[in-house]
PDB file of C-alpha atoms in Angstrom:
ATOM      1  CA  UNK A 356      27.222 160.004   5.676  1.00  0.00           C
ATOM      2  CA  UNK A 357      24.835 157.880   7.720  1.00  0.00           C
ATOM      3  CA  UNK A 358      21.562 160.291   8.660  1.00  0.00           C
ATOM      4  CA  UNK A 359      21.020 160.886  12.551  1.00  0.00           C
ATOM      5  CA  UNK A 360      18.464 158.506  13.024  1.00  0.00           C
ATOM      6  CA  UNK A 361      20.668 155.890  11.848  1.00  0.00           C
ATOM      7  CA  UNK A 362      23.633 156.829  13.665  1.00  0.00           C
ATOM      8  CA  UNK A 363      21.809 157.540  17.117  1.00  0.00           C
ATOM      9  CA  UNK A 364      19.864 153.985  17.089  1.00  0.00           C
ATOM     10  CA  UNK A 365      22.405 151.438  15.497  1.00  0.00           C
ATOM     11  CA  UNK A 366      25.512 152.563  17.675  1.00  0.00           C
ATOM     12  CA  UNK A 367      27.484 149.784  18.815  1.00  0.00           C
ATOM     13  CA  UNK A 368      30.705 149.372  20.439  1.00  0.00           C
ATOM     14  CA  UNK A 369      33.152 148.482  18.364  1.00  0.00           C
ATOM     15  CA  UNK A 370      36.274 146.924  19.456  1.00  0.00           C
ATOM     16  CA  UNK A 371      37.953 145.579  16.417  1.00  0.00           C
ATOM     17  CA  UNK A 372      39.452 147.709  13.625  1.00  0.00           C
ATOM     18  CA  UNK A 373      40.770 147.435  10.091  1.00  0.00           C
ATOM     19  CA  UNK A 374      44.482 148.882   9.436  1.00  0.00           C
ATOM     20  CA  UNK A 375      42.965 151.114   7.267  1.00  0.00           C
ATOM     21  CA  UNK A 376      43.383 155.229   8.183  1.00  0.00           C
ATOM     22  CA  UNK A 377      40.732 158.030   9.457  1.00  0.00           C
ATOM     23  CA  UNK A 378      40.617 160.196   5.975  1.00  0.00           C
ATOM     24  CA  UNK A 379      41.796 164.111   7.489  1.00  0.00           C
ATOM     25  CA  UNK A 380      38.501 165.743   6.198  1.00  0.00           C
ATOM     26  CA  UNK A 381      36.876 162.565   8.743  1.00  0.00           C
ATOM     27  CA  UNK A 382      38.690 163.611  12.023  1.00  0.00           C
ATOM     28  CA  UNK A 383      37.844 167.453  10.863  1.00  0.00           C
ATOM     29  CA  UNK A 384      34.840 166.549  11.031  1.00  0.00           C
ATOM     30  CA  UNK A 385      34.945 164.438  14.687  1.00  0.00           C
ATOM     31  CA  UNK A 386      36.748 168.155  15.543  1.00  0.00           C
ATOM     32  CA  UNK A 387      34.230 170.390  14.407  1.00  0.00           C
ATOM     33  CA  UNK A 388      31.158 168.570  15.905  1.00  0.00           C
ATOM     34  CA  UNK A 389      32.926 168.425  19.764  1.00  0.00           C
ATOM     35  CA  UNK A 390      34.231 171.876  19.238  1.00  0.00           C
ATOM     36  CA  UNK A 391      30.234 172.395  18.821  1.00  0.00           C
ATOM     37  CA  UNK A 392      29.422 170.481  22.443  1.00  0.00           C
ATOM     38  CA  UNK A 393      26.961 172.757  24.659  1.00  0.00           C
ATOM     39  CA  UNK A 394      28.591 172.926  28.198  1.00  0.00           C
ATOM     40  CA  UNK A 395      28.092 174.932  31.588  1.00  0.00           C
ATOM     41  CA  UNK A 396      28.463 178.223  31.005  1.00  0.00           C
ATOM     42  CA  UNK A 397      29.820 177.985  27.743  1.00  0.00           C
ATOM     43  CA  UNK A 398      33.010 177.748  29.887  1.00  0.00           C
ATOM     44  CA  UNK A 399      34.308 174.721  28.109  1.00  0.00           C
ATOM     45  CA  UNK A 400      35.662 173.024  30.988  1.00  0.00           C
ATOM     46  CA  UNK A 401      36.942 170.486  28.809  1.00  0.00           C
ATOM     47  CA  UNK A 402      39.704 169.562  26.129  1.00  0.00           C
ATOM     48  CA  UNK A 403      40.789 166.432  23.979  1.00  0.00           C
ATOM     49  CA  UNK A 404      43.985 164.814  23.355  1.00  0.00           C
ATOM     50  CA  UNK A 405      44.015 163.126  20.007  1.00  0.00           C
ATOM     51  CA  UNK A 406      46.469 160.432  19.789  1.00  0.00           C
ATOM     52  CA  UNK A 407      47.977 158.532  16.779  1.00  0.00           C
ATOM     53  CA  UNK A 408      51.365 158.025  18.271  1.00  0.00           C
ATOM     54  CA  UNK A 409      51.458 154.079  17.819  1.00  0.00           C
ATOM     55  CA  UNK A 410      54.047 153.840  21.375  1.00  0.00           C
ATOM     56  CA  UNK A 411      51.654 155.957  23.182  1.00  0.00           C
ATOM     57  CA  UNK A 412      48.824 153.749  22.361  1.00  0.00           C
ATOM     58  CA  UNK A 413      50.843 150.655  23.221  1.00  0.00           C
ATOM     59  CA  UNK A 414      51.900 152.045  26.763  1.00  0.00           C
ATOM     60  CA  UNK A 415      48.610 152.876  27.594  1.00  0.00           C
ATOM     61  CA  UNK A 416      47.211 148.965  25.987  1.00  0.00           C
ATOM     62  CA  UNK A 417      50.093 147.768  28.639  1.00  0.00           C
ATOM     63  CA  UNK A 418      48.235 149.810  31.662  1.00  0.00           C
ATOM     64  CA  UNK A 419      45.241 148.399  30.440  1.00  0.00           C
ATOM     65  CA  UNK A 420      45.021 145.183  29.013  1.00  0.00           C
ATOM     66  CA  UNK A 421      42.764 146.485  26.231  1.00  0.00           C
ATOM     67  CA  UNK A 422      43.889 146.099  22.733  1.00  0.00           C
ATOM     68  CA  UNK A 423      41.460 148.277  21.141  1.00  0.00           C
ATOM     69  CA  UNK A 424      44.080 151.046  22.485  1.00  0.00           C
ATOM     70  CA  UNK A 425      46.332 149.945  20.605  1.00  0.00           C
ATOM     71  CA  UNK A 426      44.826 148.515  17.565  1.00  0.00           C
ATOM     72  CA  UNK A 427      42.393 151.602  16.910  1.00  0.00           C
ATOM     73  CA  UNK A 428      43.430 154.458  14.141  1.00  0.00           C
ATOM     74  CA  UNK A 429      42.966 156.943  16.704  1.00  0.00           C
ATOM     75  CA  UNK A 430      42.614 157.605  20.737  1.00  0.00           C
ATOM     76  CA  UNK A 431      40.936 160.288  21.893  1.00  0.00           C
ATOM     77  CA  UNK A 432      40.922 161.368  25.502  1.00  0.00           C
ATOM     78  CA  UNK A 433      38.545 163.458  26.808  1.00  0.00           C
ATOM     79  CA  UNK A 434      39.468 165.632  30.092  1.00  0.00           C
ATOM     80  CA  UNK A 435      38.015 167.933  32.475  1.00  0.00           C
ATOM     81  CA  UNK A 436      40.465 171.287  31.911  1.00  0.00           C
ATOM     82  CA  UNK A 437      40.601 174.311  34.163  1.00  0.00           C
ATOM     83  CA  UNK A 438      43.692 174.675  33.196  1.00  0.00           C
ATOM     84  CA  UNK A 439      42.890 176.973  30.339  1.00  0.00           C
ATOM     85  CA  UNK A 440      41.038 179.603  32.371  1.00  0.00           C
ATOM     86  CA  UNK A 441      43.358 179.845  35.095  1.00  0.00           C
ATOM     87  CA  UNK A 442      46.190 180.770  32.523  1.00  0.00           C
ATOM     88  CA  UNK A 443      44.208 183.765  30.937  1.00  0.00           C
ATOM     89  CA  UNK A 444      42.783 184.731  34.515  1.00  0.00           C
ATOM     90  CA  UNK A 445      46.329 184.890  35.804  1.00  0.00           C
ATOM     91  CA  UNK A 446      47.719 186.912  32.371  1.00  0.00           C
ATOM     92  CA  UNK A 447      44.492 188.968  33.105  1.00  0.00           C
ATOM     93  CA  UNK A 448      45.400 189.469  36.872  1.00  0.00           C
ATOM     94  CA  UNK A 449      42.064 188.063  37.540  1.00  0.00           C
ATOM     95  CA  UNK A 450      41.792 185.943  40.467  1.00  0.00           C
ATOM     96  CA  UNK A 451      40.362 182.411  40.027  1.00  0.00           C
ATOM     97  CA  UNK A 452      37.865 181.384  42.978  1.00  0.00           C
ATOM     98  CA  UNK A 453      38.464 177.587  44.313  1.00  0.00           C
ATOM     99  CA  UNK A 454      35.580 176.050  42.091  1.00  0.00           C
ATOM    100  CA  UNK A 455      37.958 172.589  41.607  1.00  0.00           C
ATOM    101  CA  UNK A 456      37.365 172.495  45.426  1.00  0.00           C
ATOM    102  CA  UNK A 457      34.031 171.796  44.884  1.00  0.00           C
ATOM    103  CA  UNK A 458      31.922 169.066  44.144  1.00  0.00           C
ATOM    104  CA  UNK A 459      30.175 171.472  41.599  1.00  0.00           C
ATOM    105  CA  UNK A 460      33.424 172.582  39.692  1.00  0.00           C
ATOM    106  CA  UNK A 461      34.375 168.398  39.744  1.00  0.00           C
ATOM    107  CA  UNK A 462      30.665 167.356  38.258  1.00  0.00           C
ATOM    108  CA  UNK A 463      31.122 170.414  35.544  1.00  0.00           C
ATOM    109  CA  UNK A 464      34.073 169.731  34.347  1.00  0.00           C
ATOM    110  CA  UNK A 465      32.991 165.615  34.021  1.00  0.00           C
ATOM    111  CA  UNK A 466      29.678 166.798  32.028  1.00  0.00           C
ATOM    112  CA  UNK A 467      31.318 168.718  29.893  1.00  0.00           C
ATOM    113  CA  UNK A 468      33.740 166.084  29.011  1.00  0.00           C
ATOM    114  CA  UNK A 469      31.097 163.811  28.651  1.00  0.00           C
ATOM    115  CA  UNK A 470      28.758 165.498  26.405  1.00  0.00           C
ATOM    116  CA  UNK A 471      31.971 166.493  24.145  1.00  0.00           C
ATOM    117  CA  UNK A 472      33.003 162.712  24.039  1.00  0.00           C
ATOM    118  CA  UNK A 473      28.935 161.905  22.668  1.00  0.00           C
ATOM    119  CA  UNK A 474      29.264 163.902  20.066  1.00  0.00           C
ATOM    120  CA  UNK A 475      32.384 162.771  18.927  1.00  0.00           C
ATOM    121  CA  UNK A 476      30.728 159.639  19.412  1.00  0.00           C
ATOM    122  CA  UNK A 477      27.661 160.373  17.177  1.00  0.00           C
ATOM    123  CA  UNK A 478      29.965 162.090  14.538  1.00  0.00           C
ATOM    124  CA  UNK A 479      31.876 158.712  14.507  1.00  0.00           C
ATOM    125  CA  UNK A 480      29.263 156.683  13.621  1.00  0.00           C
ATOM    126  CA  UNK A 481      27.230 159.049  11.070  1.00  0.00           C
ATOM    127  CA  UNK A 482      30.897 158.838   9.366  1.00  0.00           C
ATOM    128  CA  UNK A 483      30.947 155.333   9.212  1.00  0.00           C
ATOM    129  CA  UNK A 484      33.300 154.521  11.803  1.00  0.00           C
ATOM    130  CA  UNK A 485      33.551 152.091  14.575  1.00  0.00           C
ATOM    131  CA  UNK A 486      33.845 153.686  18.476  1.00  0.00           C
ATOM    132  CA  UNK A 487      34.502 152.448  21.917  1.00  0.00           C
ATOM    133  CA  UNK A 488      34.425 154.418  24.794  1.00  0.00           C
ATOM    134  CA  UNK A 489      37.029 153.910  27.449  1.00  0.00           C
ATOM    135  CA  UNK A 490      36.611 154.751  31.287  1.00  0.00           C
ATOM    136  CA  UNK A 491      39.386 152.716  32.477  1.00  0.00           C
ATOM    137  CA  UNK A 492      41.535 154.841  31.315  1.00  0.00           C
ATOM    138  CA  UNK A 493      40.331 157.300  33.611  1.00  0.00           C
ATOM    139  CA  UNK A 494      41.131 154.683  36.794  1.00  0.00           C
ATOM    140  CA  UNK A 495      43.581 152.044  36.048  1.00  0.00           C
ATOM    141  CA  UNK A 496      46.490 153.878  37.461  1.00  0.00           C
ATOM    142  CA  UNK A 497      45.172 158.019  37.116  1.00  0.00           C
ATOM    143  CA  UNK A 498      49.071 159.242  38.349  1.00  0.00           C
ATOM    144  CA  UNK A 499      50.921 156.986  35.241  1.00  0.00           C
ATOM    145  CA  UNK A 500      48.239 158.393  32.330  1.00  0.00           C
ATOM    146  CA  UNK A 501      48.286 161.705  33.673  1.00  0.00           C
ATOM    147  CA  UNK A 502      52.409 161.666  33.701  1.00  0.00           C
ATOM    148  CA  UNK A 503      52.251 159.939  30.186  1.00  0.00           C
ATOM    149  CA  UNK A 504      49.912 162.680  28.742  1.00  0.00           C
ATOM    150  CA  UNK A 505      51.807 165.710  30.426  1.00  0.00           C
ATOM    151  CA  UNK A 506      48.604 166.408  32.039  1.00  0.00           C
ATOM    152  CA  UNK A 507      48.948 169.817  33.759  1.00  0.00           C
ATOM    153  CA  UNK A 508      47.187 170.902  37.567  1.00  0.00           C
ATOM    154  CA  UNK A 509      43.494 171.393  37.374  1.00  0.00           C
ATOM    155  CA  UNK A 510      43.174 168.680  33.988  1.00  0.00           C
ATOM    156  CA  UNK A 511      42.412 164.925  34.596  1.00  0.00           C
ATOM    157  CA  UNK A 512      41.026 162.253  32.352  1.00  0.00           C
ATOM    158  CA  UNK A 513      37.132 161.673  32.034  1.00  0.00           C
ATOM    159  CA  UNK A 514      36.692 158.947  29.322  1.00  0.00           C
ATOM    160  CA  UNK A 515      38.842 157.533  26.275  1.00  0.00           C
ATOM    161  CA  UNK A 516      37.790 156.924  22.832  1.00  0.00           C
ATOM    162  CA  UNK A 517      39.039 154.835  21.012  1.00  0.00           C
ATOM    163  CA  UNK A 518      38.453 154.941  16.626  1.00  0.00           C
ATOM    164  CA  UNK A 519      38.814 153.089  13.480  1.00  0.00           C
ATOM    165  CA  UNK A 520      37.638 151.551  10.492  1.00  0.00           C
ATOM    166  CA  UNK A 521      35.424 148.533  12.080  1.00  0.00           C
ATOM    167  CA  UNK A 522      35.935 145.007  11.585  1.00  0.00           C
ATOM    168  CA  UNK A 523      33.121 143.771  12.956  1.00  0.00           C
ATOM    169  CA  UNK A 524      29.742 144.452  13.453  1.00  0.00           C
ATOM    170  CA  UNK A 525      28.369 143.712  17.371  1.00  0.00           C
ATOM    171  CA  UNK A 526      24.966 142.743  18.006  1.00  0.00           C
ATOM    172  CA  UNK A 527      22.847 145.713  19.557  1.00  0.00           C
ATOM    173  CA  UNK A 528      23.089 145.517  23.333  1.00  0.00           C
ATOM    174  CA  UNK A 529      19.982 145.559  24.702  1.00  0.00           C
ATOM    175  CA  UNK A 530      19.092 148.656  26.964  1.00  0.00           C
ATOM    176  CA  UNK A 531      16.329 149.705  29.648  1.00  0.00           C
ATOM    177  CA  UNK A 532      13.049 149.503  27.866  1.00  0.00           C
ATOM    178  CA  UNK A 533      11.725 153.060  27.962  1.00  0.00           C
ATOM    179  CA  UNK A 534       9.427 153.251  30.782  1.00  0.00           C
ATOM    180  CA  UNK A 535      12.422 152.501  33.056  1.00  0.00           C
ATOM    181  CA  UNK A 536      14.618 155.935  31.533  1.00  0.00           C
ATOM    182  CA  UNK A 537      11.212 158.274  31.438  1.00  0.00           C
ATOM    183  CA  UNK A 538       9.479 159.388  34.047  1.00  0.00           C
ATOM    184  CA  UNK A 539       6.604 161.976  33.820  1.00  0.00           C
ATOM    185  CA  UNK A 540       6.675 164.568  35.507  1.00  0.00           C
ATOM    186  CA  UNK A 541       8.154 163.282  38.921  1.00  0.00           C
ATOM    187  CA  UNK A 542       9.900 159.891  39.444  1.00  0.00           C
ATOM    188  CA  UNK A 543       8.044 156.994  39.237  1.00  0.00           C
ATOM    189  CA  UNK A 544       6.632 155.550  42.861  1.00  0.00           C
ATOM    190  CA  UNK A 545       5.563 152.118  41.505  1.00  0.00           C
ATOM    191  CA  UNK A 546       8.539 150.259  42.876  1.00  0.00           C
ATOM    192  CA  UNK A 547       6.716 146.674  42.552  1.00  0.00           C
ATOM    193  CA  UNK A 548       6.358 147.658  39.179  1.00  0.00           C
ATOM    194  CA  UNK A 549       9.478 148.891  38.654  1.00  0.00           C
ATOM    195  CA  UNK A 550      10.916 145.482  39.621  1.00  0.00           C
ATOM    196  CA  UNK A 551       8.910 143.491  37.446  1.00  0.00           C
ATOM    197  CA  UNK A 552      10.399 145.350  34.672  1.00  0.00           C
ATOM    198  CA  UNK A 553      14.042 145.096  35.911  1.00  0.00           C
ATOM    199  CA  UNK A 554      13.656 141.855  36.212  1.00  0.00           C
ATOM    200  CA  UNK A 555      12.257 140.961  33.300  1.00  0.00           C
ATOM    201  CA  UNK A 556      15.377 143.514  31.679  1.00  0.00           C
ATOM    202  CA  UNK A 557      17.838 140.968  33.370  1.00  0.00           C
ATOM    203  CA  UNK A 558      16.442 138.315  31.749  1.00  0.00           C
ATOM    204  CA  UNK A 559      16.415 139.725  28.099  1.00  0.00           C
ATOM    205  CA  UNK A 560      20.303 140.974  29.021  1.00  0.00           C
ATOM    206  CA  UNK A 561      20.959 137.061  30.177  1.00  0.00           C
ATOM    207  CA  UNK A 562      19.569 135.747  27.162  1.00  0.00           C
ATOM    208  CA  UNK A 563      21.275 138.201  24.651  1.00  0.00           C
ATOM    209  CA  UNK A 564      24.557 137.493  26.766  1.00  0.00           C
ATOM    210  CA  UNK A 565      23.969 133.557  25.772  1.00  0.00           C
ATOM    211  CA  UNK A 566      23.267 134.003  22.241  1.00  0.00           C
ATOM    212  CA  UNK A 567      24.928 136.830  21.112  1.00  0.00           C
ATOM    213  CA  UNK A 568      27.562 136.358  18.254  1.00  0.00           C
ATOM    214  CA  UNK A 569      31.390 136.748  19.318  1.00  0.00           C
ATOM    215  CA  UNK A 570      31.318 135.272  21.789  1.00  0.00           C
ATOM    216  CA  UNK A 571      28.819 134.505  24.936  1.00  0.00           C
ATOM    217  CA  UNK A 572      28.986 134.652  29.077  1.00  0.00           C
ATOM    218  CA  UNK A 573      26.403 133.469  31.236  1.00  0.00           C
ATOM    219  CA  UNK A 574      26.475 137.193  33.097  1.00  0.00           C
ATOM    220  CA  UNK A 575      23.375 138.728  34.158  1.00  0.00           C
ATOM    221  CA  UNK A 576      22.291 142.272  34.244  1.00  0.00           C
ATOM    222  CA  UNK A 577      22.009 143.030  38.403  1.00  0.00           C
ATOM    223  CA  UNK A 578      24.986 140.942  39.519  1.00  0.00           C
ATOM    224  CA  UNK A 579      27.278 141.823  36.465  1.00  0.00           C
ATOM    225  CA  UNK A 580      26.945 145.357  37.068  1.00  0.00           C
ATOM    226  CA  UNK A 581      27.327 145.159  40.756  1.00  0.00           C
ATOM    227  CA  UNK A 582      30.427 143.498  40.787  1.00  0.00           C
ATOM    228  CA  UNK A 583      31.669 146.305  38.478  1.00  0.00           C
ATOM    229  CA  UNK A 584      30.736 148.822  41.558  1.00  0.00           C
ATOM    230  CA  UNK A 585      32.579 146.466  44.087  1.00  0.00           C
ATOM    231  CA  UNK A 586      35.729 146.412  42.048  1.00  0.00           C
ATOM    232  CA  UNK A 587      35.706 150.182  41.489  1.00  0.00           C
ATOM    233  CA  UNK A 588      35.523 151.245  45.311  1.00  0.00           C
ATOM    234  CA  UNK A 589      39.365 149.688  45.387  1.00  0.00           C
ATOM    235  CA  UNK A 590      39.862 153.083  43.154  1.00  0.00           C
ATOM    236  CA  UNK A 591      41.428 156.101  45.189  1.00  0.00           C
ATOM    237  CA  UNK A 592      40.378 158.602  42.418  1.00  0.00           C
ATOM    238  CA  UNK A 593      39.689 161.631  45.486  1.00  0.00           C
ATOM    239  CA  UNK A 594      43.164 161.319  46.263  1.00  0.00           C
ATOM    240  CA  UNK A 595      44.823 161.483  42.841  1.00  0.00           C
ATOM    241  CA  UNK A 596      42.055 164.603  41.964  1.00  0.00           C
ATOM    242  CA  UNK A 597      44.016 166.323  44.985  1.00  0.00           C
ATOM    243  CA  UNK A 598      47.232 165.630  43.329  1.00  0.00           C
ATOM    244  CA  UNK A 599      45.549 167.461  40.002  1.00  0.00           C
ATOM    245  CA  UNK A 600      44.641 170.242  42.158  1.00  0.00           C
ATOM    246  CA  UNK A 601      41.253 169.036  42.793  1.00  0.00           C
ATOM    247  CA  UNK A 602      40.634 169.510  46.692  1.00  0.00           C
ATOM    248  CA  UNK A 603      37.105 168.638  47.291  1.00  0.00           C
ATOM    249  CA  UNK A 604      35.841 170.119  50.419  1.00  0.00           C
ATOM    250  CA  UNK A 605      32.481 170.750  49.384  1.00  0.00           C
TER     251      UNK A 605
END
């Protein structure tokens, strides 16, 4: 079992995996530690669908054009669920206030997800696996995943993860040095400043893009990213939130 340290600071995505299977006492493992996730409330607006159904994986590759769905061990999906305590509140006779209306009950239930998928994530790796996280899942057509999974009304998807034995062994992205994620006490106002280090971050990101191993692009940080943004405002996720019971009005 890799220590903490290790496992925190030499994560990589990993998008190739052996044939080889998760040992049980592994996955009990992955269980235990997002069973342990903190969340709002302690309301555990969240749940997980663990996948190993090798046609499920496939149909969901076929949506997505990502074969580390269908070529990982396991697939883990990580959803927002108020489905759970709307079932005991209506055995209880309790009414359940309209908190999926709200941008609130939306950002909870996406935290919670979140912070349950990270530890899975970190639980992964000190175990020696290889992980990939994947959002498209939660966009590439939200109505045909949530039919697929048997999602009920007030669950939707937040994040896949996908996990396996690893076959390879990624270079370590670089990330925003740490005076661009800390700021002390209130956000920083030095915007010139700020720049100079973004830009000098899009240069280190161009440069490991060019000589990375696996395979190289010519992308940029800025421009890369941006076009990511451009492509996702085609998404109509608001609308298929309603059809999940999700009416945002505030």
């Amino acid at each position: 079992m890799t220590d903490v340290k290790e496992a925190l600071l030499t994560r990589t995505s990993v998008r190739r995996y052996e044939r080889e299977a998760i040992p049980a006492e592994t996955m009990e493992f992955i269980y235990k530690a997002v069973g342990n996730t903190p969340t709002s409330y302690n309301g555990q607006q969240f749940s997980v669908i663990d996948i190993d159904d090798q046609q499920l994986k496939e149909q969901l590759y076929e949506l997505t054009g990502q074969k580390q769905l269908k070529t990982c061990n396991r697939l883990l999906i990580f959803l927002s669920d108020y489905n759970k305590i709307s079932l005991l509140a209506a055995k209880k006779g309790l009414d359940v206030p309209p908190f999926t209306d709200t941008m609130d009950g939306v950002t909870i239930g996406i935290i919670d997800a979140s912070l349950a998928m990270m530890s899975a994530v970190v639980a992964a790796q000190a175990a020696g696996l290889g992980s990939n996280c994947i959002g498209y899942l939660r966009t590439v057509d939200p109505r045909k995943v949530a039919e697929l999974l048997g999602l009920p009304k007030g669950v939707f998807v937040v994040c896949g993860l996908a996990l396996g034995v690893p076959r390879e062994h990624p270079d370590l992205k670089p990330k925003q040095p740490l005076s661009l994620v800390f700021h002390h006490n209130r956000y920083r106002d030095d915007n010139d400043r700020m720049t100079e280090e973004l830009e000098k971050y899009d240069e280190t990101v161009s440069e490991y893009n060019r000589t990375r191993s696996g395979g190289t692009t010519d992308n940029d940080w800025v421009a890369h990213i941006l076009d990511y943004y451009r492509h996702a405002m085609e998404y109509r996720i608001k609308d298929y939130l309603r059809d999940q019971g999700y009416d945002i009005k505030k």
